[in-house]
């Protein structure tokens, strides 16, 4: 694995989950692996879980950690080939990526979708720019279209809670006041393609995800129908993909409740807006796995860093 940009960069999801669960049992077992190695985390956007869990994971492997709020503290970067840099951008990603590679053995980057131009977001100019020009591995801490560390933490959480040979897992859209990116939903779908599960997506009209990612996953527009017999319900808002970045629907009937959830386990990547996306009663119940998911972010990051360090 050269970089970790997508959940599909893992050669074997099930084996990776098993290794992550081993690390969870004994987090400092490989403390020697990252000795005298440094990871640099570059944040172009806000974070709670990703920022703290990735630092914790790196430290448990014995690494030094540098964190930079690049969006606020770094030079404005240019990404275009052959650009005449006569406006606000001070540095090209060609130099920035090579320079950061002089200080760190692994670089991890968070750079969200802007939700203005679909093609531009799908081009992943920040992540692709760094991974093209850096001389060290790049880890995706959530890019325009993918959040593979979240998806790996979700796979770990599913493995810990699943009791069936073939569970039913539902990805259910939820209302939200702001336009949100597709990254979490995209990576969850990609991860579910690698699972032996009965996987269903439910969302209102106008919220179809990228068909290149959803492929043949069954779509049921009737949420109640989709939730029948569910073992796990992953709730997430995303803005429209076709009317790119628009909020077309805020219907509170799509909010998750205990009535709808029945006996299923509830999953969400967090942060979550209480009583907008999901009712208090769900989050405060024993059916909610959200804190366990957040905990597993550490072991998702740790197993990915372990893989990269083992190759050095
Ligand atoms: N789930 C997640 O990535 O959380 P943060 O945005 O707080 O890092």
Short mmCIF file of N, CA, C and O in Angstrom, two decimals, residues 14 132-133 175 192 197 293 310:
data_model
loop_
_atom_site.label_atom_id
_atom_site.label_comp_id
_atom_site.label_asym_id
_atom_site.label_seq_id
_atom_site.Cartn_x
_atom_site.Cartn_y
_atom_site.Cartn_z
N UNK A 14 -11.16 -7.74 5.84
CA UNK A 14 -11.42 -8.58 7.01
C UNK A 14 -10.14 -8.80 7.83
O UNK A 14 -10.16 -8.74 9.06
N UNK A 132 0.61 13.13 -5.49
CA UNK A 132 1.42 13.12 -6.72
C UNK A 132 2.84 13.61 -6.48
O UNK A 132 3.78 13.11 -7.09
N UNK A 133 2.99 14.61 -5.61
CA UNK A 133 4.29 15.26 -5.51
C UNK A 133 5.05 14.96 -4.22
O UNK A 133 6.24 15.27 -4.12
N UNK A 175 -32.35 14.34 7.43
CA UNK A 175 -32.37 15.79 7.15
C UNK A 175 -31.29 16.54 7.92
O UNK A 175 -30.85 16.10 8.98
N UNK A 192 -19.08 -1.39 2.37
CA UNK A 192 -20.13 -2.41 2.38
C UNK A 192 -20.04 -3.34 1.16
O UNK A 192 -20.46 -4.49 1.24
N UNK A 197 -23.16 -9.00 3.41
CA UNK A 197 -24.31 -8.42 4.11
C UNK A 197 -25.42 -8.13 3.11
O UNK A 197 -25.17 -7.99 1.91
N UNK A 293 -17.93 3.67 17.65
CA UNK A 293 -17.37 4.04 16.34
C UNK A 293 -16.24 5.05 16.52
O UNK A 293 -15.18 4.93 15.90
N UNK A 310 5.41 -0.57 8.34
CA UNK A 310 6.02 -1.89 8.08
C UNK A 310 6.74 -1.92 6.72
O UNK A 310 7.60 -2.75 6.49
#
